CSV table of C-alpha atoms in Angstrom, one decimal:
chain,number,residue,atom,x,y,z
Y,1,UNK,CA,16.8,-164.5,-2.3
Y,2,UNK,CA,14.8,-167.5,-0.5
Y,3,UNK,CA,12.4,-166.6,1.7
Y,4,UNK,CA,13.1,-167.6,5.8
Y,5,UNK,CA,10.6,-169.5,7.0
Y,6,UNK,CA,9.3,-166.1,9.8
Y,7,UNK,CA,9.0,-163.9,6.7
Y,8,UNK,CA,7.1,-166.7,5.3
Y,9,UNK,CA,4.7,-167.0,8.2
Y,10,UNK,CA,4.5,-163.2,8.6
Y,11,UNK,CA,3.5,-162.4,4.8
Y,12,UNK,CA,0.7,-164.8,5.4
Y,13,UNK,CA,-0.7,-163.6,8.5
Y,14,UNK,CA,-0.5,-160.0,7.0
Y,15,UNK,CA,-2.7,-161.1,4.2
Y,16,UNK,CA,-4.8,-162.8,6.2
Y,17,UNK,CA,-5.2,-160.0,8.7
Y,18,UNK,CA,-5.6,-157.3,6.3
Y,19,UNK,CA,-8.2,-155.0,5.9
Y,20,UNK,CA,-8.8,-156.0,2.6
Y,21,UNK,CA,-8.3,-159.9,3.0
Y,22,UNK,CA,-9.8,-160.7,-0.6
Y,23,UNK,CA,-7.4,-158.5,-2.4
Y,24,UNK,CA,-4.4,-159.7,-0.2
Y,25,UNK,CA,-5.2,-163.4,-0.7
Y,26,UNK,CA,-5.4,-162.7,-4.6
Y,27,UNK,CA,-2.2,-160.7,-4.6
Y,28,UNK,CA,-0.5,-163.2,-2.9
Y,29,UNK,CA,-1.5,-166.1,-5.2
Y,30,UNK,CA,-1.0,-163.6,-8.2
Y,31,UNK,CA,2.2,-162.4,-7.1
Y,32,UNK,CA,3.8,-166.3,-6.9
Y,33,UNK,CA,4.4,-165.9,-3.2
Y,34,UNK,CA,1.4,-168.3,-2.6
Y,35,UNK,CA,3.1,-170.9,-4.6
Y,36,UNK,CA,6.6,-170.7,-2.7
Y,37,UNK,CA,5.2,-170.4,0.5
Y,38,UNK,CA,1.7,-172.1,0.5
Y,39,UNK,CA,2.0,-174.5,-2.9
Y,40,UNK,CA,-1.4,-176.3,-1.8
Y,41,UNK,CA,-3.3,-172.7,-2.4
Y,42,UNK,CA,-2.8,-171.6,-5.9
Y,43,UNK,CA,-3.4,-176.2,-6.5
Y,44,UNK,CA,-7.3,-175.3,-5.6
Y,45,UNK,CA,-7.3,-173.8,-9.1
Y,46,UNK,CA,-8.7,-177.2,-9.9
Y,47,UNK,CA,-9.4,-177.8,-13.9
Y,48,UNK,CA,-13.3,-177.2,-14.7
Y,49,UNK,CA,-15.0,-180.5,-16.2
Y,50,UNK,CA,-17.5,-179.3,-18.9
Y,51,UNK,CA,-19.9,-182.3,-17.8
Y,52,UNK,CA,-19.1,-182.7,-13.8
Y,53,UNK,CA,-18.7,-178.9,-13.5
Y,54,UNK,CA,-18.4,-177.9,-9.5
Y,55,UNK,CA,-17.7,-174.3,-7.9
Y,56,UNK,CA,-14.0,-173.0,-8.6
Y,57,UNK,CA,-12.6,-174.0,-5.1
Y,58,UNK,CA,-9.6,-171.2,-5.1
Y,59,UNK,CA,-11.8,-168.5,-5.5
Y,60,UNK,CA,-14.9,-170.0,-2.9
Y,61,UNK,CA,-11.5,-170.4,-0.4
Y,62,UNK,CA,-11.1,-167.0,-1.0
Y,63,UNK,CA,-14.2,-165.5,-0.3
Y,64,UNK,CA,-15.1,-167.6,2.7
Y,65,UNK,CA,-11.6,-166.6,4.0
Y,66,UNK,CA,-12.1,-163.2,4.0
Y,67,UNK,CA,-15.8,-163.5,5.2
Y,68,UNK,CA,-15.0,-164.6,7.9
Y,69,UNK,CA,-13.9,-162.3,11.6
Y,70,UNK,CA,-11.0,-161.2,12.3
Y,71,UNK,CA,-9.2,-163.9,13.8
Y,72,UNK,CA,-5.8,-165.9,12.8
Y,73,UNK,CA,-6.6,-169.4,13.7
Y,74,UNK,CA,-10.7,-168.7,12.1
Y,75,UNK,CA,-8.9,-167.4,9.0
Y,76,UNK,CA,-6.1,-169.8,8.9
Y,77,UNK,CA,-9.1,-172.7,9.1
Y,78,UNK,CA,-11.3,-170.9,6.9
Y,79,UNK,CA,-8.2,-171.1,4.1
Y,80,UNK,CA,-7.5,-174.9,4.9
Y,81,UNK,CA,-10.6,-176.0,4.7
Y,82,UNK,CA,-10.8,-176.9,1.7
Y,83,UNK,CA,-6.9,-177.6,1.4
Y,84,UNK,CA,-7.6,-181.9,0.7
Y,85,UNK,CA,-9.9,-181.4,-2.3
Y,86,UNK,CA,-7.2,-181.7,-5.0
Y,87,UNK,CA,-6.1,-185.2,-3.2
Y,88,UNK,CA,-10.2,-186.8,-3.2
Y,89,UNK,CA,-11.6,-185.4,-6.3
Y,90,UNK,CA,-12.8,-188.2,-8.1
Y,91,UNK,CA,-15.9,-188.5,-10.8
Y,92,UNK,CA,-16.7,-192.1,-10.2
Y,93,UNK,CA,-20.0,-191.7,-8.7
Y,94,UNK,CA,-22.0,-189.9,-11.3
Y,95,UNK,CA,-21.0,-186.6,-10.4
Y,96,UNK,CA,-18.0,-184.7,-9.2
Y,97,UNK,CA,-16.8,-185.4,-5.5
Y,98,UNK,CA,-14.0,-184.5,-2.5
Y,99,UNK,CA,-14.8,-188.1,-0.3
Y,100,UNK,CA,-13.2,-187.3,3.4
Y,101,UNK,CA,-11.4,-184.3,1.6
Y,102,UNK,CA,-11.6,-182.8,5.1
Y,103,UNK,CA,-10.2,-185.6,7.1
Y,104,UNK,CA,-6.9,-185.6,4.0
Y,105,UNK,CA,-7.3,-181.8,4.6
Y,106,UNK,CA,-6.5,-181.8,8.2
Y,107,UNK,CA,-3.2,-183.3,7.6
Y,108,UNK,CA,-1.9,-181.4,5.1
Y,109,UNK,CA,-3.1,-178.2,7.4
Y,110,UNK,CA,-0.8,-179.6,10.5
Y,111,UNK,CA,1.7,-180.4,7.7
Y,112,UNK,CA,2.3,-177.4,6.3
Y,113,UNK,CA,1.5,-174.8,9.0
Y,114,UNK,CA,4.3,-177.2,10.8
Y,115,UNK,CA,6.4,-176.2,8.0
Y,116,UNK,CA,5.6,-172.4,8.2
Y,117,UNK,CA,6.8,-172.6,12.3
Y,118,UNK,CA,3.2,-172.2,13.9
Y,119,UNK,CA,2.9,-172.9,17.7
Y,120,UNK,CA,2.0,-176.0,18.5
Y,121,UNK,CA,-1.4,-174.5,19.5
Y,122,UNK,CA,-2.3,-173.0,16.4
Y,123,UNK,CA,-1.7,-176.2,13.9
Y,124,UNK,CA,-3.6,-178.1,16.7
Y,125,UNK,CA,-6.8,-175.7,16.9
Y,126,UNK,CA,-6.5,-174.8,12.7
Y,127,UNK,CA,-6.1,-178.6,11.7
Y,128,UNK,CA,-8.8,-179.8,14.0
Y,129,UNK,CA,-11.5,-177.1,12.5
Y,130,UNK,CA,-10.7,-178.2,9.2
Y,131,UNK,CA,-11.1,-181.9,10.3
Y,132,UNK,CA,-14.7,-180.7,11.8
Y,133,UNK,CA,-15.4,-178.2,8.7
Y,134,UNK,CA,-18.1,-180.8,7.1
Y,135,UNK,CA,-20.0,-182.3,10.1
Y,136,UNK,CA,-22.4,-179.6,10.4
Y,137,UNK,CA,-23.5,-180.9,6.4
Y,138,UNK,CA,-27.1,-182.5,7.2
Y,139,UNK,CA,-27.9,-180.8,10.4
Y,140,UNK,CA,-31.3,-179.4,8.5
Y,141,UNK,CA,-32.2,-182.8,7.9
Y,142,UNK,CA,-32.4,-183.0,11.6
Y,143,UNK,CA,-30.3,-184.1,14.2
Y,144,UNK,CA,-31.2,-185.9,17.3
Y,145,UNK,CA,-30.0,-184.6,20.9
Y,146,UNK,CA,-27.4,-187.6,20.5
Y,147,UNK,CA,-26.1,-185.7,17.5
Y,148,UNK,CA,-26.0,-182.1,18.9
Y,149,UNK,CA,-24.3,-183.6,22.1
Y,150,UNK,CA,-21.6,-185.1,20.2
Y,151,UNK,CA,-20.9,-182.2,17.3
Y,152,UNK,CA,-20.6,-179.6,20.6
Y,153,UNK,CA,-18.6,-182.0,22.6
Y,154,UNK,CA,-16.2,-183.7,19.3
Y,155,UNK,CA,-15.2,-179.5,18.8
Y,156,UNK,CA,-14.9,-178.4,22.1
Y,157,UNK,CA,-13.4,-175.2,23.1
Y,158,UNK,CA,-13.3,-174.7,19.2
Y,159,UNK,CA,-16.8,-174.6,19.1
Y,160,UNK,CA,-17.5,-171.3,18.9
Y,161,UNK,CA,-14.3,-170.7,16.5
Y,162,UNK,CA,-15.9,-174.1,14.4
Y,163,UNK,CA,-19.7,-171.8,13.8
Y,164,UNK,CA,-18.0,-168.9,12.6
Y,165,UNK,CA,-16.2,-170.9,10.0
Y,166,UNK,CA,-19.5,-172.8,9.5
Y,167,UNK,CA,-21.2,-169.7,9.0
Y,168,UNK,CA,-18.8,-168.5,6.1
Y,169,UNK,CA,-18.6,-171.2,4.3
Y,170,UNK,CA,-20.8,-169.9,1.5
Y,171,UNK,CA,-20.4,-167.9,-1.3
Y,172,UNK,CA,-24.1,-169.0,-2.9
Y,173,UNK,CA,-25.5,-165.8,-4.9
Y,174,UNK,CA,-28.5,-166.5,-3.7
Y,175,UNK,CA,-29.4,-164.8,-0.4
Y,176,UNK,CA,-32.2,-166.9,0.6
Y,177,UNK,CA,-29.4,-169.6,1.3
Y,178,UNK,CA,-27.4,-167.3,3.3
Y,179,UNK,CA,-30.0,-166.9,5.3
Y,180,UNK,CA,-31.1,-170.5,5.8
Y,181,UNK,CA,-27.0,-171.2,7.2
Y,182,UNK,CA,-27.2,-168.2,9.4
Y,183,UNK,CA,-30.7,-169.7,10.6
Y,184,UNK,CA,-29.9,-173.1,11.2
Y,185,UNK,CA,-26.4,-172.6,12.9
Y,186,UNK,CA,-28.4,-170.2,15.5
Y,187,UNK,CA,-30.6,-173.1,16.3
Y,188,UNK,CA,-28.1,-175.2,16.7
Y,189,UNK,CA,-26.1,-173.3,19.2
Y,190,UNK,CA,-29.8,-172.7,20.9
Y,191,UNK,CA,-29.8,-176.3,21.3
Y,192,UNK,CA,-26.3,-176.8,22.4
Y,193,UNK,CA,-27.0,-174.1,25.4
Y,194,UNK,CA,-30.4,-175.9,26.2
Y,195,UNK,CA,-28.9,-179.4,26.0
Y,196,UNK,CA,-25.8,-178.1,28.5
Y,197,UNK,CA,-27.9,-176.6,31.0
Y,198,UNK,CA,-30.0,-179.6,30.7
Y,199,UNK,CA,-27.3,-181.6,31.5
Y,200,UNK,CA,-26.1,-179.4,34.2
Y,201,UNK,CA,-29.4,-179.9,36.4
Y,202,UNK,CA,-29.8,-183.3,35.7
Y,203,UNK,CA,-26.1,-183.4,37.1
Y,204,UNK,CA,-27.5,-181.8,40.3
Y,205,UNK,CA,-29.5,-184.4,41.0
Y,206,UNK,CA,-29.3,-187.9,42.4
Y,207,UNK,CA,-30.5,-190.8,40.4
Y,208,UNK,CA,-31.8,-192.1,43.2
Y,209,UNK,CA,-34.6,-190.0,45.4
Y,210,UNK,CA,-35.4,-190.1,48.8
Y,211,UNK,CA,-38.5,-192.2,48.7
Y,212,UNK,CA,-35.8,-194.8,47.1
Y,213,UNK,CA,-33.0,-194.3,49.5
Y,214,UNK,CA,-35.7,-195.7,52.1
Y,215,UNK,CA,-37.0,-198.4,49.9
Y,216,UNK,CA,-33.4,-199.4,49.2
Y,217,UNK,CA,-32.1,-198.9,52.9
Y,218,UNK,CA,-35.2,-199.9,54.3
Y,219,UNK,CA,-35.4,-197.2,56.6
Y,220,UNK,CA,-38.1,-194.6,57.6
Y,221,UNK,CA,-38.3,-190.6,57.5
Y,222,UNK,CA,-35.2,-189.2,59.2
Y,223,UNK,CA,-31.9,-187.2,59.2
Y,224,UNK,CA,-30.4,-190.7,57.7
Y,225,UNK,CA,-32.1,-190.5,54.4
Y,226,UNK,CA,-31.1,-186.2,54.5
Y,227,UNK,CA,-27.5,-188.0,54.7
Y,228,UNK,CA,-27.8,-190.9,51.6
Y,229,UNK,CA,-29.0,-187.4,49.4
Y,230,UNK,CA,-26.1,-185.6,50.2
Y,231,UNK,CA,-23.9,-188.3,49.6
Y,232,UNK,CA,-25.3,-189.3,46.1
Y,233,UNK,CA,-25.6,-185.6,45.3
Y,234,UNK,CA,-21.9,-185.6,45.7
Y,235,UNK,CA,-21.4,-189.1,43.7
Y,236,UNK,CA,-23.4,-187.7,41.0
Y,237,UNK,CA,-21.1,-184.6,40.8
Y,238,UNK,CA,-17.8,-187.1,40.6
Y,239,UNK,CA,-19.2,-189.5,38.6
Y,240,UNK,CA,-21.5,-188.5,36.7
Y,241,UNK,CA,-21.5,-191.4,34.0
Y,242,UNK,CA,-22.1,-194.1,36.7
Y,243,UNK,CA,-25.6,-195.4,36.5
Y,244,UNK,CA,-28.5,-196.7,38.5
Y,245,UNK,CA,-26.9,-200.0,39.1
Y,246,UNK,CA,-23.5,-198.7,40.0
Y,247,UNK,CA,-25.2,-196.1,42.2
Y,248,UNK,CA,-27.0,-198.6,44.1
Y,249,UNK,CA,-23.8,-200.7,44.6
Y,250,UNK,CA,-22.3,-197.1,46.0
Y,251,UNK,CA,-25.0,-196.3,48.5
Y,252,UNK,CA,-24.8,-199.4,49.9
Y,253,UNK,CA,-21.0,-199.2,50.5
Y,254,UNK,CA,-21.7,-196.4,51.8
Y,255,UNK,CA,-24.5,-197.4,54.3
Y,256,UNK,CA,-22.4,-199.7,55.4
Y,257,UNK,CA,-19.3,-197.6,56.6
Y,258,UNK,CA,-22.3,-194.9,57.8
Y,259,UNK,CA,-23.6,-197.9,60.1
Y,260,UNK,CA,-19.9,-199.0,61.2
């Protein structure tokens, strides 16, 4: 008898939340269930190229899956993200490789967790932590503030969710590379926090001062520069991307209905 679509969706959230989450994944790919209710899983048994040999991707899913903590949407991520290999494997540029297998990988997540009748909430948050699975790649080369900025802001409230899959994602035998992950995703973080409360005191102050205010006004010491502060403290807080030009052009609107 075909399986509903719930019992579907609840044999893979048992296997994913079980205690022993490698054996349940393998049971559920041994047993067939895998290939009627998650097809694209048991596909990441990809054929192994004698000359353009790369790791076996089904059982690397596997392990990183049940690596990583006990949480649906990190699990459900950490078994999609490899999902769009199949579809971009190619051997045209000297060697084998998944092109943009994670950007291909995030629709086939929303896809087929659509399919298995996730929440709306769930496809969003697994499908977009697949789509962001890859950018951390090159961070040891060394990324610029520019970078950090956008990797923290492009996940999110996922970020946190996006490092532990990050932090998974390898099943090297070699500890010292283990090691060098766990390292260089705690400096990141480090610099997201110091980047953020960065950004949170320069957001507490005007771009303009108070020996400026005077220049600008042309006014002396007095309760009336106290007043310009306040106001481009506030105008900072609202608009915070508004820069020294557009700042000036505020104070002076401002100045002008302070004088009227």
């Amino acid at each position: 008898m075909k399986l509903s679509i719930d019992e579907q969706r609840e044999i893979l959230d048992n296997a994913l939340l079980a205690d022993d989450v490698e054996d349940a994944l393998w049971q559920f790919v041994d047993t067939g269930l895998a290939e009627e209710i998650l097809p694209e899983l048991p596909a990441l048994r990809l054929e192994q190229d004698p000359i353009h040999q790369h790791k076996e991707v089904l059982s690397h899913t596997i392990a990183v899956t049940a690596k990583t903590p006990d949480d649906l949407v990190v699990r459900l991520a950490a078994l999609f993200h490899d999902i769009g290999k199949p579809a971009t494997r190619s051997f045209k540029h000297g060697g084998v490789t998944f092109r943009h297998h994670e950007v291909v990988g995030a629709k086939i997540t929303k896809k087929r967790l659509r399919a298995l009748g996730y929440d709306d909430g769930i496809i969003r948050d697994v499908s977009e932590i697949v789509r962001l699975s890859g950018r951390f790649k090159g961070y040891a080369d060394g990324w610029g503030d520019s970078a950090v900025r956008r990797y923290a802001r492009d996940a999110g409230h996922l970020l946190g969710k996006l490092n532990m899959l990050v932090r998974s994602d390898c099943t090297s035998r070699h500890d010292y590379i283990h090691q060098e992950i766990q390292y260089h995703v705690d400096d990141l973080e480090r610099r997201i926090g110091e980047l953020a409360e960065a950004d949170r005191r320069s957001a507490e102050r005007p771009l303009i001062d108070g020996d400026e205010v005077m220049e600008i006004l042309e006014l002396g010491p007095g309760p009336e520069v106290g007043k310009a502060i306040k106001f481009l403290l506030e105008l900072r807080r609202n608009e915070p991307s508004l820069d020294r030009e557009g700042t000036e052009v505020k104070l002076h609107e401002w100045w002008s209905g302070y004088q009227s």
